[in-house]
Short mmCIF file of C-alpha atoms in Angstrom, two decimals:
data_model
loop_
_atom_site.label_atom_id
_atom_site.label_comp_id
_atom_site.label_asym_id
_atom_site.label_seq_id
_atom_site.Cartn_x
_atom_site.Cartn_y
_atom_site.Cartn_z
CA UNK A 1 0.89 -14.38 13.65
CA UNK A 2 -2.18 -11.79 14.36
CA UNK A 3 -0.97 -9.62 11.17
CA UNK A 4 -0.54 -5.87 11.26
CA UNK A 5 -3.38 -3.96 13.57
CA UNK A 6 -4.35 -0.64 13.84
CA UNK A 7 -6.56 1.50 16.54
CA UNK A 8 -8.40 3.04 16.31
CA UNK A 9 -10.45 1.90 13.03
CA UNK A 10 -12.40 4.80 12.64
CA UNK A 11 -11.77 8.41 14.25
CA UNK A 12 -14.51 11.34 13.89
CA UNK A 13 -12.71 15.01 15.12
CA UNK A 14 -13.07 18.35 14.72
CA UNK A 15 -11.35 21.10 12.88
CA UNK A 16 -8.30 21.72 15.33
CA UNK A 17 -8.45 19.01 17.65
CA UNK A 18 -5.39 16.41 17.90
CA UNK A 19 -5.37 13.11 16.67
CA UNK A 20 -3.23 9.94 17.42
CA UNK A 21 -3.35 6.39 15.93
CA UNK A 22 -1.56 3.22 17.08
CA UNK A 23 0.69 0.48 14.92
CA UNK A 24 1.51 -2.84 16.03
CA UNK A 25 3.12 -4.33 13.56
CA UNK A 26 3.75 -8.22 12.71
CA UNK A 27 5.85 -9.69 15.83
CA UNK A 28 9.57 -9.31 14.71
CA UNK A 29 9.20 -7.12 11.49
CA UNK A 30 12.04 -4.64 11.85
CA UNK A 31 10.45 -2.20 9.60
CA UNK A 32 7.42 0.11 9.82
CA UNK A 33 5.58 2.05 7.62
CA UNK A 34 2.95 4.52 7.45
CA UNK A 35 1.04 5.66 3.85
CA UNK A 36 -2.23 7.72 3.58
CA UNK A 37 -4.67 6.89 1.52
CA UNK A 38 -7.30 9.69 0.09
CA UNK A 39 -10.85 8.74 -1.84
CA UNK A 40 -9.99 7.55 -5.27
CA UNK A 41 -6.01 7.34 -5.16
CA UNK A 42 -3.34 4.71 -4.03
CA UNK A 43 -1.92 5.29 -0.82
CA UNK A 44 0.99 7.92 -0.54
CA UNK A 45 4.07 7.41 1.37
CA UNK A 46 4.42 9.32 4.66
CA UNK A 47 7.10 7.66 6.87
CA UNK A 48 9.08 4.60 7.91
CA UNK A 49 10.76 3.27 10.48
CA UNK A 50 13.89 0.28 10.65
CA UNK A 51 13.51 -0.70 14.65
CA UNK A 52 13.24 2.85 16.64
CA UNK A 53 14.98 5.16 14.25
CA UNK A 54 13.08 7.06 11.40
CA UNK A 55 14.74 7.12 8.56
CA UNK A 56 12.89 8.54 5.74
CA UNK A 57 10.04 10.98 6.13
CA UNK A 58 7.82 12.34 2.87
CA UNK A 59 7.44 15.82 2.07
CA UNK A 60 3.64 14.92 2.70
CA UNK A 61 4.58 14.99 6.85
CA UNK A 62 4.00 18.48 7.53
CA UNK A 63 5.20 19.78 10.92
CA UNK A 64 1.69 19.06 12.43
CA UNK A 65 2.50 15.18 11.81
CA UNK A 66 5.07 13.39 13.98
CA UNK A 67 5.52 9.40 14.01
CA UNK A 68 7.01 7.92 17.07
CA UNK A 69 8.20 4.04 17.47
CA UNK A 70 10.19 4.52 20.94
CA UNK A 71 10.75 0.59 21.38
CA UNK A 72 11.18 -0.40 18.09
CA UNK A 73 7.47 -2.25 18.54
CA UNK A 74 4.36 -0.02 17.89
CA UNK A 75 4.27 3.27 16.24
CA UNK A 76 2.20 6.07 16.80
CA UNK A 77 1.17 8.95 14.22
CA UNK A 78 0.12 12.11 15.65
CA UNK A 79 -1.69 15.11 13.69
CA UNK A 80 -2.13 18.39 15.25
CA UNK A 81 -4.55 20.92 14.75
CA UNK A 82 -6.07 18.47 12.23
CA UNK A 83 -7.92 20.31 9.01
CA UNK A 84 -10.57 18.92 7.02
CA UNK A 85 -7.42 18.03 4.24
CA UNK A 86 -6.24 16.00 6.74
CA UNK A 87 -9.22 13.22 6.07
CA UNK A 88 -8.07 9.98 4.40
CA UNK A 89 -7.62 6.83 5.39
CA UNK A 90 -4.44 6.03 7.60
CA UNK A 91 -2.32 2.56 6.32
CA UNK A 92 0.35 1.17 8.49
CA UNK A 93 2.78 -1.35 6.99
CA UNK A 94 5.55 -3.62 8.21
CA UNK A 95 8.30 -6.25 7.08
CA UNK A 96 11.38 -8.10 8.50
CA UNK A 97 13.93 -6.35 6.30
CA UNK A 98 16.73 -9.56 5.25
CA UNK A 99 14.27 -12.44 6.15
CA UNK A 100 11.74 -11.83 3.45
CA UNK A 101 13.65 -11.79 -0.72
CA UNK A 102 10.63 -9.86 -2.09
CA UNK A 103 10.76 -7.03 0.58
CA UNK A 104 6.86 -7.43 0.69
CA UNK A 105 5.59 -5.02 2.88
CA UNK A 106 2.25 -6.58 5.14
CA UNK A 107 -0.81 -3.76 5.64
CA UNK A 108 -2.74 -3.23 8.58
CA UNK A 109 -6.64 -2.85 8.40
CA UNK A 110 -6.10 1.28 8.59
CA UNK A 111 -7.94 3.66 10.79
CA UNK A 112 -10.07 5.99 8.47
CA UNK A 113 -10.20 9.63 10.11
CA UNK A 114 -12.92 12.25 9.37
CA UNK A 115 -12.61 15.76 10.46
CA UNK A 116 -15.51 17.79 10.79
CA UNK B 1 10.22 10.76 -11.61
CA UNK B 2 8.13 7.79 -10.04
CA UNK B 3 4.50 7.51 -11.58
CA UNK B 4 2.61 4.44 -11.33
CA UNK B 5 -0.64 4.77 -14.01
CA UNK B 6 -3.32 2.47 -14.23
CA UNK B 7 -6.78 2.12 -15.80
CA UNK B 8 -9.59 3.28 -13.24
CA UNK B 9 -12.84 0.61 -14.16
CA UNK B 10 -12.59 -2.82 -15.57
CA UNK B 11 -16.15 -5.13 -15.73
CA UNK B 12 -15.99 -8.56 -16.66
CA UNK B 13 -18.63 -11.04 -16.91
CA UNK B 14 -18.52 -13.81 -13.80
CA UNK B 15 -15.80 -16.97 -15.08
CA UNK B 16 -13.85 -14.49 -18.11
CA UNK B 17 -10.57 -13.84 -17.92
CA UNK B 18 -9.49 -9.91 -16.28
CA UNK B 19 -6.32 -8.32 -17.65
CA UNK B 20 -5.11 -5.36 -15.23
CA UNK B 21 -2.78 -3.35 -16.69
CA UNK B 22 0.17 -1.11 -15.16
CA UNK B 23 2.66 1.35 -16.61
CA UNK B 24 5.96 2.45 -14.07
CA UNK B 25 8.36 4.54 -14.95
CA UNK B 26 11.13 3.77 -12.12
CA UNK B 27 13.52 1.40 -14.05
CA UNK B 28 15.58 0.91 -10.55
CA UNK B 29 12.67 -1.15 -9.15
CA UNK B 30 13.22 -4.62 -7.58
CA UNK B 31 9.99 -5.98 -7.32
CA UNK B 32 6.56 -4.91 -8.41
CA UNK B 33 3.33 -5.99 -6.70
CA UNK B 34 -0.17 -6.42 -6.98
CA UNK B 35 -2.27 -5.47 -3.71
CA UNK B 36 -6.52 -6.10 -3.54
CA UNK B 37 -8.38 -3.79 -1.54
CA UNK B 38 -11.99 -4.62 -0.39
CA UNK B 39 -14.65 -1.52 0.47
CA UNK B 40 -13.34 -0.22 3.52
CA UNK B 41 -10.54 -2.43 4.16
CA UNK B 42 -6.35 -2.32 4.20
CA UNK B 43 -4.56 -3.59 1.38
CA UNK B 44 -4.16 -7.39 0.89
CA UNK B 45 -1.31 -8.49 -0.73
CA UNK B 46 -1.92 -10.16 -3.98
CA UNK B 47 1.42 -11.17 -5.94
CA UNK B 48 4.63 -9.81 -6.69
CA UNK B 49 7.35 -10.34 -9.43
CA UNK B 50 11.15 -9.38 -9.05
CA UNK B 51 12.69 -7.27 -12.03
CA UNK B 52 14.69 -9.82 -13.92
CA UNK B 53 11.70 -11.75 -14.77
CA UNK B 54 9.04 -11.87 -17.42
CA UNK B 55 6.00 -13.71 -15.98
CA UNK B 56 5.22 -15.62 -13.03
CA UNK B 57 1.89 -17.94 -12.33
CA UNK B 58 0.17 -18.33 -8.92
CA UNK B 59 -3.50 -20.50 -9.54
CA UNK B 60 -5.73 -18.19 -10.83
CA UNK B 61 -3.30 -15.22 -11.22
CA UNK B 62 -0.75 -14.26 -14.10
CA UNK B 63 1.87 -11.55 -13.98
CA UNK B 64 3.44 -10.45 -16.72
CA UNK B 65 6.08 -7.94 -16.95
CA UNK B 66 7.56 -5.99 -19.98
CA UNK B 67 10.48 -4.46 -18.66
CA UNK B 68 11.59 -2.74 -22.00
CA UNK B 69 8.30 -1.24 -21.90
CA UNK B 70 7.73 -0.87 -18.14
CA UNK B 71 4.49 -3.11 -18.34
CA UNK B 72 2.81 -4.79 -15.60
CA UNK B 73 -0.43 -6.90 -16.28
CA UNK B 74 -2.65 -9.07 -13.94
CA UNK B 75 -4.64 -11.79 -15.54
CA UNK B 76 -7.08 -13.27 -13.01
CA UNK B 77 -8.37 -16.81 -15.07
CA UNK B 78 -12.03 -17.25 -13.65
CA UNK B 79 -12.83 -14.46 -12.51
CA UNK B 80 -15.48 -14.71 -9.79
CA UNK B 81 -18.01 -12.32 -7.70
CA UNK B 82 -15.69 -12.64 -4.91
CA UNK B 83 -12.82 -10.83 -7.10
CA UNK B 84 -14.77 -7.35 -6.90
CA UNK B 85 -12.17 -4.90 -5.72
CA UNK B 86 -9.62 -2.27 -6.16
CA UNK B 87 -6.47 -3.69 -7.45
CA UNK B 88 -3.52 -1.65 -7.08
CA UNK B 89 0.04 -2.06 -8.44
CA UNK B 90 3.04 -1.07 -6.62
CA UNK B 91 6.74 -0.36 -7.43
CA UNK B 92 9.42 -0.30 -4.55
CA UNK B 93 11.17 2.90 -6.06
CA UNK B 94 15.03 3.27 -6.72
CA UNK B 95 17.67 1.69 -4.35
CA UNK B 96 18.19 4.86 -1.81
CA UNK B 97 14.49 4.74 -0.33
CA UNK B 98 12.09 1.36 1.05
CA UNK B 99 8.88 3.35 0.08
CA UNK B 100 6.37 1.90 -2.49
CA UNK B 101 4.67 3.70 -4.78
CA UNK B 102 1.15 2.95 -5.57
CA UNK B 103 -1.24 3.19 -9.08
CA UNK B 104 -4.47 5.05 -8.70
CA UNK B 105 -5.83 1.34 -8.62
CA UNK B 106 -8.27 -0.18 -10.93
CA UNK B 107 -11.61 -1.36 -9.90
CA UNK B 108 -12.61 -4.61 -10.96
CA UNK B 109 -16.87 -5.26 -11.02
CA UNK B 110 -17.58 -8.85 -11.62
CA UNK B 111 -21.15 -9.57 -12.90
CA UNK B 112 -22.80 -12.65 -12.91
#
């Protein structure tokens, strides 16, 4: 068991440009999650996913965000037209919902994004 | 509403005893955990406790939870140069969403 990973680990952009960053969660987790994570705070909530389907999204996922997980494996998280708010650390998350009684959920390493 | 608050600094001297301390205010919450996060690094997971109980013990770490009063503490016995970090608590919310909800984290300096 590699744990959760996440690529890129760091991402420098520019003011407009797209961005996208891959999950791969632990091997068999059935749920994935994605939380944002700005200087000084907890992370925040964005998104999850139970196998391909997405079933609660956060009023934080403005329509430039969109989370994919077409195979029920690795997500993606796409920003568009990225803004300088948009800089924070990125946290990915999974569990295997039933197999685990304290619903723990297992972080990834995050990919920290900077925009110029 | 869901708020997680916690204390932002705690220093302790290198082998004392650190209390973090958490206030929640979702009563609906299952479990409530402890994550460590290093400069830089994802969240590790610490601990957790489920609702119906009052304290649980893992080596060096203590959880204690007040439900009347929606308390949360971590006691860390020994406390060590290694333990410098963010600690954050975490609630799991009400029953209709899987989302946690995170403190503002408390960082812990440990000085010899």
């Amino acid at each position: 068991d590699t744990g959760v990973s996440q690529n890129p680990r760091h991402k420098i952009t520019k003011r407009g440009q797209n961005v996208t960053f891959r999950c791969d969660p632990i091997s068999e987790h059935n749920r994935l999650y994605w939380y944002r994570q700005t200087l000084g705070q907890g992370p925040e909530f964005l998104t999850y996913f139970q196998n391909e389907a997405q079933l609660e999204k956060s009023r934080l996922l403005s329509d430039r965000f969109s989370a994919e997980r077409p195979k029920g494996s690795f997500s993606t998280l796409e920003i568009q037209r990225t803004e300088q708010g948009d800089s924070a650390m990125y946290l990915c998350a999974s569990r295997k919902q039933g197999l685990d009684d304290s619903d723990t959920q297992y972080f990834g390493p995050g990919t920290r994004l900077t925009v110029l | 509403g869901e708020d997680v608050e916690q204390s932002l600094f705690l220093s302790v001297r290198e082998g004392d005893s650190s209390v973090i301390n958490c206030t929640y205010t979702d009563s609906s919450s299952t479990y409530l955990y402890w994550y460590k996060q290093e400069p830089g690094a994802g969240l590790q997971l610490l601990t957790y406790i489920f609702s119906n109980m009052d304290m649980k013990q893992d080596q060096r770490l203590t959880v204690l939870l007040n439900k009347k009063d929606k308390h949360l503490s971590l006691r860390i016995a020994d406390t060590q140069t290694g333990d410098s970090a963010i600690y954050f608590c975490a609630e799991n919310g009400s029953y209709n969403t899987d989302k946690l909800i995170f403190g503002t984290g408390t960082r812990l300096q440990v000085f010899p």
